[in-house]
Amino acid sequence: MNLPYEPAVAFGVHPYLGVAAAVADDRPHLDEVLRKHHFRYSQDLDVYLLPEGAGHNIAVRTVAAATREFQDAGHTVAADPRIMLPPPVPTPDGVAARTTQPGQSLTALTGELHELRRSADVADVLEQILDEHHGAVGDLEEFIDTAAAWCERLDTPDGRELGQHLRTVAHHVAFLGDRLADAQLDLSVMPDVTPQDAPPLADVPLPKRYEVPSVTHTARARAAVAPSPKRPADLPAAPGEGPRSTAAPPSPRRTR
């Protein structure tokens, strides 16, 4: 990183060791803050590193929290943007991995809506959510499908039941994406603009939300009465529990 000044702290990405931090001098406060956020000093590399195995999201949140603390104390901080790049999602042999890009959070997109006045601009924001490769809807559907596959890999009745439940949730997410695509298309052709005297979006009350009951409570009830998550596998089934189907229908994937 070529910087016009020397920051007190710099965060970067080591190709094998993950997120690293370097300090300009030996000020105790810099060391104290980094250790508070779980960075540990490596004498051999002369940098601070997060614990081995720290996930990408944990690393990003840790850098953000440490950066805020440094800046509040008046220190300058530099961070390599590549810290925000998520690792590639593993794929089967012969299937190309998706190109990783920094995601734009739904919080940021929601905030963007407060500044828009034209229907077409709102449609552009919705299009980002529905993007086939990097949209939040597709990412959520893929995440739930992967979580379902993880549960099914347990090869237990509870795992198969929860996997089937998650496949159903993924189906609902796909249906939600279709409905959002309809709304995005309608907004893109609407010539409407909010009037100048319209109240701020933050002052408009949100519609009341309704509770949606869970599809199944079997696994949750069984976990509530279990003495330990490591109980022997040969314990009798919960009273009133009948045989369950082990088949988990795949979630219908849609083309966005």
mmCIF file of C-alpha atoms in Angstrom:
data_model
loop_
_atom_site.group_PDB
_atom_site.id
_atom_site.type_symbol
_atom_site.label_atom_id
_atom_site.label_comp_id
_atom_site.label_asym_id
_atom_site.label_seq_id
_atom_site.Cartn_x
_atom_site.Cartn_y
_atom_site.Cartn_z
ATOM 1 C CA MET A 1 0.000 0.000 0.000
ATOM 2 C CA ASN A 2 1.514 3.323 -1.088
ATOM 3 C CA LEU A 3 0.285 5.959 1.362
ATOM 4 C CA PRO A 4 1.072 9.714 1.433
ATOM 5 C CA TYR A 5 1.584 9.498 5.221
ATOM 6 C CA GLU A 6 2.504 6.897 7.809
ATOM 7 C CA PRO A 7 -0.572 5.784 9.793
ATOM 8 C CA ALA A 8 -0.338 4.726 13.413
ATOM 9 C CA VAL A 9 -1.920 1.357 12.531
ATOM 10 C CA ALA A 10 -2.302 -0.434 9.199
ATOM 11 C CA PHE A 11 -4.484 -3.483 8.512
ATOM 12 C CA GLY A 12 -3.780 -5.769 5.587
ATOM 13 C CA VAL A 13 -4.161 -9.344 4.352
ATOM 14 C CA HIS A 14 -1.377 -11.913 4.575
ATOM 15 C CA PRO A 15 -1.682 -14.496 1.756
ATOM 16 C CA TYR A 16 -1.493 -17.453 4.156
ATOM 17 C CA LEU A 17 -2.152 -16.082 7.647
ATOM 18 C CA GLY A 18 -5.195 -13.909 7.032
ATOM 19 C CA VAL A 19 -5.798 -10.391 8.364
ATOM 20 C CA ALA A 20 -2.719 -8.748 9.890
ATOM 21 C CA ALA A 21 -2.049 -5.452 11.667
ATOM 22 C CA ALA A 22 1.164 -3.433 11.845
ATOM 23 C CA VAL A 23 1.947 -0.465 14.091
ATOM 24 C CA ALA A 24 4.226 2.491 13.387
ATOM 25 C CA ASP A 25 5.904 2.403 16.823
ATOM 26 C CA ASP A 26 5.821 0.658 20.168
ATOM 27 C CA ARG A 27 3.179 2.808 21.859
ATOM 28 C CA PRO A 28 1.552 0.650 24.585
ATOM 29 C CA HIS A 29 -1.954 1.843 23.727
ATOM 30 C CA LEU A 30 -1.726 0.457 20.189
ATOM 31 C CA ASP A 31 -0.666 -2.938 21.503
ATOM 32 C CA GLU A 32 -3.378 -2.846 24.168
ATOM 33 C CA VAL A 33 -6.203 -2.160 21.685
ATOM 34 C CA LEU A 34 -5.051 -4.835 19.238
ATOM 35 C CA ARG A 35 -4.788 -7.452 21.987
ATOM 36 C CA LYS A 36 -8.217 -6.414 23.274
ATOM 37 C CA HIS A 37 -9.606 -7.310 19.834
ATOM 38 C CA HIS A 38 -7.827 -10.706 19.861
ATOM 39 C CA PHE A 39 -4.816 -9.816 17.713
ATOM 40 C CA ARG A 40 -1.610 -11.502 18.863
ATOM 41 C CA TYR A 41 1.897 -10.278 18.107
ATOM 42 C CA SER A 42 4.139 -12.467 15.934
ATOM 43 C CA GLN A 43 7.794 -11.898 16.811
ATOM 44 C CA ASP A 44 8.976 -13.593 13.597
ATOM 45 C CA LEU A 45 6.814 -11.500 11.249
ATOM 46 C CA ASP A 46 6.694 -8.307 13.365
ATOM 47 C CA VAL A 47 2.926 -8.018 12.817
ATOM 48 C CA TYR A 48 -0.221 -8.779 14.769
ATOM 49 C CA LEU A 49 -2.405 -11.677 13.609
ATOM 50 C CA LEU A 50 -5.885 -12.905 14.453
ATOM 51 C CA PRO A 51 -6.213 -16.438 15.885
ATOM 52 C CA GLU A 52 -5.884 -19.200 13.316
ATOM 53 C CA GLY A 53 -9.241 -20.164 11.825
ATOM 54 C CA ALA A 54 -10.971 -16.818 12.446
ATOM 55 C CA GLY A 55 -13.781 -16.530 9.879
ATOM 56 C CA HIS A 56 -14.000 -13.791 7.269
ATOM 57 C CA ASN A 57 -16.987 -12.032 8.856
ATOM 58 C CA ILE A 58 -15.369 -12.126 12.302
ATOM 59 C CA ALA A 59 -12.182 -10.632 10.854
ATOM 60 C CA VAL A 60 -14.061 -7.800 9.125
ATOM 61 C CA ARG A 61 -16.025 -6.939 12.278
ATOM 62 C CA THR A 62 -12.851 -7.077 14.367
ATOM 63 C CA VAL A 63 -10.980 -4.690 12.067
ATOM 64 C CA ALA A 64 -13.946 -2.308 12.039
ATOM 65 C CA ALA A 65 -14.247 -2.312 15.851
ATOM 66 C CA ALA A 66 -10.504 -1.824 16.380
ATOM 67 C CA THR A 67 -10.420 0.946 13.763
ATOM 68 C CA ARG A 68 -13.220 2.852 15.506
ATOM 69 C CA GLU A 69 -11.396 2.603 18.840
ATOM 70 C CA PHE A 70 -8.133 3.830 17.322
ATOM 71 C CA GLN A 71 -9.830 6.740 15.570
ATOM 72 C CA ASP A 72 -11.733 7.735 18.722
ATOM 73 C CA ALA A 73 -8.348 7.965 20.440
ATOM 74 C CA GLY A 74 -7.009 10.238 17.667
ATOM 75 C CA HIS A 75 -4.858 7.677 15.833
ATOM 76 C CA THR A 76 -4.687 7.430 12.045
ATOM 77 C CA VAL A 77 -5.597 4.050 10.546
ATOM 78 C CA ALA A 78 -5.142 2.557 7.077
ATOM 79 C CA ALA A 79 -6.855 -0.624 5.855
ATOM 80 C CA ASP A 80 -6.402 -2.629 2.678
ATOM 81 C CA PRO A 81 -9.791 -2.861 0.865
ATOM 82 C CA ARG A 82 -9.056 -6.518 0.111
ATOM 83 C CA ILE A 83 -9.967 -7.262 3.732
ATOM 84 C CA MET A 84 -13.595 -6.934 2.620
ATOM 85 C CA LEU A 85 -13.302 -9.597 -0.086
ATOM 86 C CA PRO A 86 -14.955 -12.837 1.079
ATOM 87 C CA PRO A 87 -13.205 -16.151 0.449
ATOM 88 C CA PRO A 88 -14.445 -18.202 -2.535
ATOM 89 C CA VAL A 89 -17.275 -20.643 -1.865
ATOM 90 C CA PRO A 90 -16.117 -24.252 -2.369
ATOM 91 C CA THR A 91 -17.609 -25.914 -5.458
ATOM 92 C CA PRO A 92 -17.631 -29.487 -6.807
ATOM 93 C CA ASP A 93 -14.816 -30.561 -9.105
ATOM 94 C CA GLY A 94 -15.229 -29.115 -12.584
ATOM 95 C CA VAL A 95 -17.518 -26.280 -11.455
ATOM 96 C CA ALA A 96 -16.006 -22.796 -11.616
ATOM 97 C CA ALA A 97 -16.091 -20.853 -8.367
ATOM 98 C CA ARG A 98 -17.903 -17.520 -8.332
ATOM 99 C CA THR A 99 -15.695 -14.449 -8.435
ATOM 100 C CA THR A 100 -15.714 -12.940 -4.958
ATOM 101 C CA GLN A 101 -16.685 -9.306 -4.639
ATOM 102 C CA PRO A 102 -17.310 -7.149 -1.582
ATOM 103 C CA GLY A 103 -21.000 -7.364 -0.801
ATOM 104 C CA GLN A 104 -23.171 -4.289 -0.404
ATOM 105 C CA SER A 105 -25.162 -4.720 2.771
ATOM 106 C CA LEU A 106 -28.924 -4.460 2.924
ATOM 107 C CA THR A 107 -28.430 -1.790 5.599
ATOM 108 C CA ALA A 108 -26.575 0.380 3.078
ATOM 109 C CA LEU A 109 -29.216 -0.199 0.392
ATOM 110 C CA THR A 110 -32.022 0.617 2.839
ATOM 111 C CA GLY A 111 -30.277 3.866 3.731
ATOM 112 C CA GLU A 112 -29.943 4.646 0.035
ATOM 113 C CA LEU A 113 -33.719 4.428 -0.393
ATOM 114 C CA HIS A 114 -34.156 7.416 1.946
ATOM 115 C CA GLU A 115 -32.359 9.667 -0.552
ATOM 116 C CA LEU A 116 -34.224 8.594 -3.712
ATOM 117 C CA ARG A 117 -37.158 10.364 -5.348
ATOM 118 C CA ARG A 118 -37.691 8.573 -8.695
ATOM 119 C CA SER A 119 -39.306 5.162 -9.151
ATOM 120 C CA ALA A 120 -36.597 4.151 -11.621
ATOM 121 C CA ASP A 121 -33.906 4.780 -8.987
ATOM 122 C CA VAL A 122 -35.685 2.521 -6.504
ATOM 123 C CA ALA A 123 -35.874 -0.117 -9.249
ATOM 124 C CA ASP A 124 -32.083 0.133 -9.643
ATOM 125 C CA VAL A 125 -31.608 -0.571 -5.927
ATOM 126 C CA LEU A 126 -33.934 -3.577 -6.124
ATOM 127 C CA GLU A 127 -31.970 -4.821 -9.120
ATOM 128 C CA GLN A 128 -28.853 -4.966 -6.944
ATOM 129 C CA ILE A 129 -30.680 -7.208 -4.482
ATOM 130 C CA LEU A 130 -31.888 -9.461 -7.289
ATOM 131 C CA ASP A 131 -28.585 -9.624 -9.188
ATOM 132 C CA GLU A 132 -28.004 -13.225 -10.296
ATOM 133 C CA HIS A 133 -24.368 -13.334 -9.237
ATOM 134 C CA HIS A 134 -24.108 -11.002 -6.239
ATOM 135 C CA GLY A 135 -27.660 -10.204 -5.135
ATOM 136 C CA ALA A 136 -28.797 -10.719 -1.539
ATOM 137 C CA VAL A 137 -31.771 -12.915 -2.508
ATOM 138 C CA GLY A 138 -29.684 -15.415 -4.464
ATOM 139 C CA ASP A 139 -26.983 -15.432 -1.796
ATOM 140 C CA LEU A 140 -29.575 -16.112 0.914
ATOM 141 C CA GLU A 141 -31.115 -18.953 -1.083
ATOM 142 C CA GLU A 142 -27.684 -20.508 -1.646
ATOM 143 C CA PHE A 143 -26.813 -20.119 2.046
ATOM 144 C CA ILE A 144 -30.019 -21.872 3.168
ATOM 145 C CA ASP A 145 -29.521 -24.669 0.636
ATOM 146 C CA THR A 146 -25.974 -25.164 1.908
ATOM 147 C CA ALA A 147 -27.177 -25.178 5.529
ATOM 148 C CA ALA A 148 -29.777 -27.808 4.567
ATOM 149 C CA ALA A 149 -27.089 -29.955 2.966
ATOM 150 C CA TRP A 150 -25.000 -29.634 6.149
ATOM 151 C CA CYS A 151 -27.919 -30.880 8.259
ATOM 152 C CA GLU A 152 -28.610 -33.776 5.894
ATOM 153 C CA ARG A 153 -24.938 -34.767 6.020
ATOM 154 C CA LEU A 154 -25.417 -35.645 9.701
ATOM 155 C CA ASP A 155 -27.383 -38.665 8.434
ATOM 156 C CA THR A 156 -29.689 -38.624 11.479
ATOM 157 C CA PRO A 157 -33.488 -38.289 11.712
ATOM 158 C CA ASP A 158 -33.151 -34.826 13.272
ATOM 159 C CA GLY A 159 -30.706 -33.717 10.580
ATOM 160 C CA ARG A 160 -32.920 -34.946 7.751
ATOM 161 C CA GLU A 161 -35.981 -33.272 9.267
ATOM 162 C CA LEU A 162 -34.222 -29.946 9.720
ATOM 163 C CA GLY A 163 -32.717 -30.225 6.241
ATOM 164 C CA GLN A 164 -36.167 -30.709 4.759
ATOM 165 C CA HIS A 165 -37.438 -27.707 6.717
ATOM 166 C CA LEU A 166 -34.583 -25.559 5.394
ATOM 167 C CA ARG A 167 -35.284 -26.700 1.822
ATOM 168 C CA THR A 168 -38.829 -25.420 2.306
ATOM 169 C CA VAL A 169 -37.469 -22.083 3.554
ATOM 170 C CA ALA A 170 -35.218 -21.853 0.474
ATOM 171 C CA HIS A 171 -38.292 -22.420 -1.694
ATOM 172 C CA HIS A 172 -40.015 -19.485 0.038
ATOM 173 C CA VAL A 173 -36.941 -17.300 -0.559
ATOM 174 C CA ALA A 174 -37.041 -18.168 -4.276
ATOM 175 C CA PHE A 175 -40.748 -17.267 -4.346
ATOM 176 C CA LEU A 176 -39.955 -13.978 -2.567
ATOM 177 C CA GLY A 177 -37.321 -13.219 -5.213
ATOM 178 C CA ASP A 178 -39.873 -13.732 -7.974
ATOM 179 C CA ARG A 179 -42.294 -11.314 -6.304
ATOM 180 C CA LEU A 180 -39.528 -8.740 -5.818
ATOM 181 C CA ALA A 181 -38.606 -9.101 -9.497
ATOM 182 C CA ASP A 182 -42.239 -8.277 -10.418
ATOM 183 C CA ALA A 183 -42.114 -5.170 -8.207
ATOM 184 C CA GLN A 184 -38.754 -4.143 -9.663
ATOM 185 C CA LEU A 185 -40.139 -4.379 -13.204
ATOM 186 C CA ASP A 186 -43.206 -2.297 -12.270
ATOM 187 C CA LEU A 187 -41.024 0.378 -10.651
ATOM 188 C CA SER A 188 -38.711 0.536 -13.669
ATOM 189 C CA VAL A 189 -41.549 1.600 -15.988
ATOM 190 C CA MET A 190 -43.288 3.975 -13.572
ATOM 191 C CA PRO A 191 -42.572 7.658 -14.381
ATOM 192 C CA ASP A 192 -43.606 8.735 -10.864
ATOM 193 C CA VAL A 193 -41.535 11.067 -8.693
ATOM 194 C CA THR A 194 -42.257 11.790 -5.024
ATOM 195 C CA PRO A 195 -43.597 15.356 -4.546
ATOM 196 C CA GLN A 196 -41.378 17.975 -2.996
ATOM 197 C CA ASP A 197 -43.596 18.265 0.096
ATOM 198 C CA ALA A 198 -43.688 14.498 0.753
ATOM 199 C CA PRO A 199 -42.768 13.581 4.350
ATOM 200 C CA PRO A 200 -39.328 12.047 4.950
ATOM 201 C CA LEU A 201 -39.324 8.293 4.473
ATOM 202 C CA ALA A 202 -38.231 7.836 8.093
ATOM 203 C CA ASP A 203 -41.508 9.477 9.231
ATOM 204 C CA VAL A 204 -43.715 7.088 7.243
ATOM 205 C CA PRO A 205 -44.882 4.257 9.547
ATOM 206 C CA LEU A 206 -43.997 0.744 8.442
ATOM 207 C CA PRO A 207 -46.852 -1.738 7.941
ATOM 208 C CA LYS A 208 -47.583 -4.105 10.811
ATOM 209 C CA ARG A 209 -45.790 -7.428 10.562
ATOM 210 C CA TYR A 210 -47.496 -10.733 11.227
ATOM 211 C CA GLU A 211 -45.970 -13.714 13.004
ATOM 212 C CA VAL A 212 -45.544 -16.781 10.780
ATOM 213 C CA PRO A 213 -45.809 -20.061 12.727
ATOM 214 C CA SER A 214 -42.958 -22.546 12.439
ATOM 215 C CA VAL A 215 -43.443 -25.439 10.021
ATOM 216 C CA THR A 216 -42.351 -28.004 12.622
ATOM 217 C CA HIS A 217 -41.598 -27.918 16.335
ATOM 218 C CA THR A 218 -40.434 -31.534 16.664
ATOM 219 C CA ALA A 219 -36.684 -30.947 16.670
ATOM 220 C CA ARG A 220 -37.007 -27.866 18.893
ATOM 221 C CA ALA A 221 -39.162 -29.727 21.429
ATOM 222 C CA ARG A 222 -36.772 -32.670 21.492
ATOM 223 C CA ALA A 223 -33.794 -30.346 22.082
ATOM 224 C CA ALA A 224 -35.646 -28.629 24.943
ATOM 225 C CA VAL A 225 -36.136 -31.848 26.922
ATOM 226 C CA ALA A 226 -32.751 -33.411 26.104
ATOM 227 C CA PRO A 227 -30.318 -33.493 29.094
ATOM 228 C CA SER A 228 -27.264 -32.877 26.916
ATOM 229 C CA PRO A 229 -26.454 -32.268 23.246
ATOM 230 C CA LYS A 230 -23.989 -35.174 23.580
ATOM 231 C CA ARG A 231 -26.559 -37.703 24.822
ATOM 232 C CA PRO A 232 -26.205 -41.299 23.564
ATOM 233 C CA ALA A 233 -27.737 -41.913 20.168
ATOM 234 C CA ASP A 234 -29.642 -45.021 21.318
ATOM 235 C CA LEU A 235 -32.024 -43.188 23.657
ATOM 236 C CA PRO A 236 -35.725 -43.813 22.900
ATOM 237 C CA ALA A 237 -37.517 -41.312 20.739
ATOM 238 C CA ALA A 238 -39.648 -38.558 22.266
ATOM 239 C CA PRO A 239 -43.203 -39.663 23.181
ATOM 240 C CA GLY A 240 -45.636 -39.440 20.331
ATOM 241 C CA GLU A 241 -42.925 -39.209 17.737
ATOM 242 C CA GLY A 242 -43.802 -41.159 14.630
ATOM 243 C CA PRO A 243 -41.697 -42.170 11.638
ATOM 244 C CA ARG A 244 -40.607 -39.355 9.381
ATOM 245 C CA SER A 245 -39.871 -39.213 5.746
ATOM 246 C CA THR A 246 -36.158 -39.068 5.024
ATOM 247 C CA ALA A 247 -36.567 -37.608 1.564
ATOM 248 C CA ALA A 248 -35.717 -33.929 1.250
ATOM 249 C CA PRO A 249 -37.061 -32.413 -1.966
ATOM 250 C CA PRO A 250 -34.549 -30.030 -3.538
ATOM 251 C CA SER A 251 -35.306 -26.350 -3.562
ATOM 252 C CA PRO A 252 -36.442 -25.151 -6.992
ATOM 253 C CA ARG A 253 -33.738 -22.868 -8.330
ATOM 254 C CA ARG A 254 -34.920 -19.980 -10.382
ATOM 255 C CA THR A 255 -33.232 -17.942 -13.050
ATOM 256 C CA ARG A 256 -32.867 -14.345 -12.093
#
